[in-house]
mmCIF file of C-alpha atoms in Angstrom:
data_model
loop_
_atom_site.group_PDB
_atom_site.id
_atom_site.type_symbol
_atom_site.label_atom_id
_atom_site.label_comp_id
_atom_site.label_asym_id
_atom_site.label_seq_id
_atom_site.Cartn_x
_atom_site.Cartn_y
_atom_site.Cartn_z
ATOM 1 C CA UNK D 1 82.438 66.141 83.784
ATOM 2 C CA UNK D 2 80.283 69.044 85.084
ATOM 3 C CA UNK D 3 82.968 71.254 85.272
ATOM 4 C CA UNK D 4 84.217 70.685 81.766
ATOM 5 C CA UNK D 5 80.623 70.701 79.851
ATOM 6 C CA UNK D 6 78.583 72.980 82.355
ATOM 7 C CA UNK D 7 81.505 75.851 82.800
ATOM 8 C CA UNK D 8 77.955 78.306 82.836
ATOM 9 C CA UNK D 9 76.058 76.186 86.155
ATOM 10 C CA UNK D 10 78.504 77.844 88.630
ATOM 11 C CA UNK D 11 78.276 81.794 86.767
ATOM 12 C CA UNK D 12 76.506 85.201 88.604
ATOM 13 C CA UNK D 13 74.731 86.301 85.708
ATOM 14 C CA UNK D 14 72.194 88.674 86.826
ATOM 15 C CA UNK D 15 73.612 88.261 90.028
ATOM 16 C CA UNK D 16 71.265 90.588 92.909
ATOM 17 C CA UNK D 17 73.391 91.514 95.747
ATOM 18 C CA UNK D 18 71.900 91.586 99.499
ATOM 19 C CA UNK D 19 73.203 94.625 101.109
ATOM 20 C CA UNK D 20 73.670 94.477 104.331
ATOM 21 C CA UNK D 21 76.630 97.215 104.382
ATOM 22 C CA UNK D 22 74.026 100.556 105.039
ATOM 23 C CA UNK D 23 70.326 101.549 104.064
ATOM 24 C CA UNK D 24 68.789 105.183 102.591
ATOM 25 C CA UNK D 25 69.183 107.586 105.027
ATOM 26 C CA UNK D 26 72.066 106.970 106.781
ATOM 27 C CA UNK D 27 74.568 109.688 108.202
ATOM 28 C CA UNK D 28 77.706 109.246 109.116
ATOM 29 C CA UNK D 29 80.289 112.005 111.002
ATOM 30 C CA UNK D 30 83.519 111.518 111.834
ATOM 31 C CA UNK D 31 86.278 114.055 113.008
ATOM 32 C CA UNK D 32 89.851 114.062 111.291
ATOM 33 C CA UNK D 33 92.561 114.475 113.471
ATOM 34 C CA UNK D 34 96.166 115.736 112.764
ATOM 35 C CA UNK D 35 98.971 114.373 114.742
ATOM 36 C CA UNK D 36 101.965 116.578 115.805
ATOM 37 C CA UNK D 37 104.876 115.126 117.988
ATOM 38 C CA UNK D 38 102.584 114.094 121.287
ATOM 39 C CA UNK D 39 99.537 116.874 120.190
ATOM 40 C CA UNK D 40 96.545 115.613 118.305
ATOM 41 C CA UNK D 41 94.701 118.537 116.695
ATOM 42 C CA UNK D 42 90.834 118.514 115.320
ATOM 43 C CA UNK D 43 91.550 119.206 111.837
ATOM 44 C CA UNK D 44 88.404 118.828 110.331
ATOM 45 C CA UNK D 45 85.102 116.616 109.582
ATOM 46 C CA UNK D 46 83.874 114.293 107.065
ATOM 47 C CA UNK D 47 80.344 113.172 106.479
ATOM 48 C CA UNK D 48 78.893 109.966 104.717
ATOM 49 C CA UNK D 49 75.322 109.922 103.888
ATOM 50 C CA UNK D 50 73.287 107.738 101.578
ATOM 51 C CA UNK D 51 69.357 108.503 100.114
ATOM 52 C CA UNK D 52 67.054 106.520 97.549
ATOM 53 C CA UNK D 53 66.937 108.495 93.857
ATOM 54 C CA UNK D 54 66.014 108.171 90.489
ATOM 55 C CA UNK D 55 68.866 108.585 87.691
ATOM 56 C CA UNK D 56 67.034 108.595 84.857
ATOM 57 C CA UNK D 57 64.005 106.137 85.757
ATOM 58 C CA UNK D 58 66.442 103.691 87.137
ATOM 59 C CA UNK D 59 66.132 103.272 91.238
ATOM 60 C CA UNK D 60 69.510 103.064 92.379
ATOM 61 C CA UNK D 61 71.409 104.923 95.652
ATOM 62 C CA UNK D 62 73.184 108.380 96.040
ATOM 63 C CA UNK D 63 76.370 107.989 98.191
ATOM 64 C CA UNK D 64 77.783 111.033 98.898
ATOM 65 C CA UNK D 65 81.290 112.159 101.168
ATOM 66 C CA UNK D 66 82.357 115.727 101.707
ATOM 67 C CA UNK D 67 85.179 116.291 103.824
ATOM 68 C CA UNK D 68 86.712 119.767 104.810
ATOM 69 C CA UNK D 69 89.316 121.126 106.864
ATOM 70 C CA UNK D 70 88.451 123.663 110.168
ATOM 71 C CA UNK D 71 88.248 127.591 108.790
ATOM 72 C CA UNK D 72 91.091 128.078 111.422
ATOM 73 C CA UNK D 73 93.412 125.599 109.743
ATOM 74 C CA UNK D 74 92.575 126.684 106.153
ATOM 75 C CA UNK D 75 95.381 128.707 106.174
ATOM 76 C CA UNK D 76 97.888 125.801 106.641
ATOM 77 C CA UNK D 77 96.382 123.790 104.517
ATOM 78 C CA UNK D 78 93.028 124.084 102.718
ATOM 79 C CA UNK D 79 90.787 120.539 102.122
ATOM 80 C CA UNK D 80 87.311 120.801 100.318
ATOM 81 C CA UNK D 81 86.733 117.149 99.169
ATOM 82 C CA UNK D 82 82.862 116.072 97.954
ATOM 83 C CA UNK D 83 83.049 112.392 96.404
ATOM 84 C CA UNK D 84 79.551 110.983 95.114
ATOM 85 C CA UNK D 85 78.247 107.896 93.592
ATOM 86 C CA UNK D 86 75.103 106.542 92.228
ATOM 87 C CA UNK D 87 74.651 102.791 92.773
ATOM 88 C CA UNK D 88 72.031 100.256 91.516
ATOM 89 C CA UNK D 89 70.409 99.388 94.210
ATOM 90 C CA UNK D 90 70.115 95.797 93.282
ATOM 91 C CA UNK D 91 73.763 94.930 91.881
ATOM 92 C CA UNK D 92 75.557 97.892 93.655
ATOM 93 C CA UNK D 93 77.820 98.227 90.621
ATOM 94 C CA UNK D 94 78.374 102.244 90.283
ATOM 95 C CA UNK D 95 76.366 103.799 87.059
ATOM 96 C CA UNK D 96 78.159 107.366 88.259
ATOM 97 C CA UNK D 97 80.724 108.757 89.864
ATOM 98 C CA UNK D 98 81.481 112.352 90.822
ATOM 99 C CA UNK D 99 84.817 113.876 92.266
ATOM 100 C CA UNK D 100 85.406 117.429 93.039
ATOM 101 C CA UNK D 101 88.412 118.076 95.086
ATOM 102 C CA UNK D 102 90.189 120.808 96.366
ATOM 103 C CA UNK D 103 93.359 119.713 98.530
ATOM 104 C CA UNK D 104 95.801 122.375 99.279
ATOM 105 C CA UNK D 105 95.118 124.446 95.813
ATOM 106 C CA UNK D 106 95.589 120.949 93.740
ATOM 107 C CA UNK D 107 91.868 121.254 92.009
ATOM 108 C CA UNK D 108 90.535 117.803 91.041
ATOM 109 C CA UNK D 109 86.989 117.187 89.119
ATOM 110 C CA UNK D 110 86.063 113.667 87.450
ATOM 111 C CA UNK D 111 82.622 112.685 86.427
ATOM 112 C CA UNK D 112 82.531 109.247 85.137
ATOM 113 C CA UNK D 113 79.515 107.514 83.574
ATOM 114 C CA UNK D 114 78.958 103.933 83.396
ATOM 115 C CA UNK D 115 77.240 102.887 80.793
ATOM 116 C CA UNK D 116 76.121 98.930 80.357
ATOM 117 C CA UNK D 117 75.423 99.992 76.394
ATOM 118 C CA UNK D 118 79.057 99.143 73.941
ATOM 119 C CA UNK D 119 80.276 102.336 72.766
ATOM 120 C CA UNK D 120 81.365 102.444 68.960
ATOM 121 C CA UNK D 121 84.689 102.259 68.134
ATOM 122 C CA UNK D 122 85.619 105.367 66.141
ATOM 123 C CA UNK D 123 89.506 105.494 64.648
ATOM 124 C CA UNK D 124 91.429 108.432 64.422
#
């Protein structure tokens, strides 16, 4: 019965999230590693960090990974990745995301905002 006329008692509206995943101010470095037959190589680095900010008067969390390849390896193959993200910091649900990537000359560069407002439908 309170399945059937209650479907709403069980919902997440307005759901808060307790994050428990990282805090502001983290760092994070790790080495990558290229494997060849029985030799594994330092490649390059990647670095995770997190900070508190204000996008537009909202509180929220600034995510950012860059990840590059070793000057002396450029020449076999170039990496300059930077992936960023801003985050509520109550829901965690993204509100912007930033990719600029450069992977062996393939250029990549997305900036996608979330918006919670509907956006008009316009017809061609």
């Amino acid at each position: 019965f309170i399945l059937i006329f209650c479907p709403n008692i069980f919902s997440q509206n307005n759901c808060n999230v307790k994050n428990f995943s990282f805090k502001a101010g983290e760092n994070l470095e790790y080495s990558i590693q290229y494997n060849w037959h029985f030799v594994w190589l330092n490649a390059g680095k990647v670095t995770f960090s997190t900070s508190l900010k204000n996008y537009y008067g909202t509180p929220c969390y600034y995510v950012k990974a860059a990840g590059k390849t070793f000057p002396k390896y450029d020449h076999f193959y170039t990496v300059r990745d930077t992936f960023t993200s801003y985050m509520y910091t109550t829901k965690l649900e993204p509100l912007r995301f930033i990719r600029n990537s450069n992977e062996g000359g393939n250029i990549i560069f997305n900036d996608i905002v979330l918006t919670m407002k509907p956006v008009p439908f316009i017809p061609l």
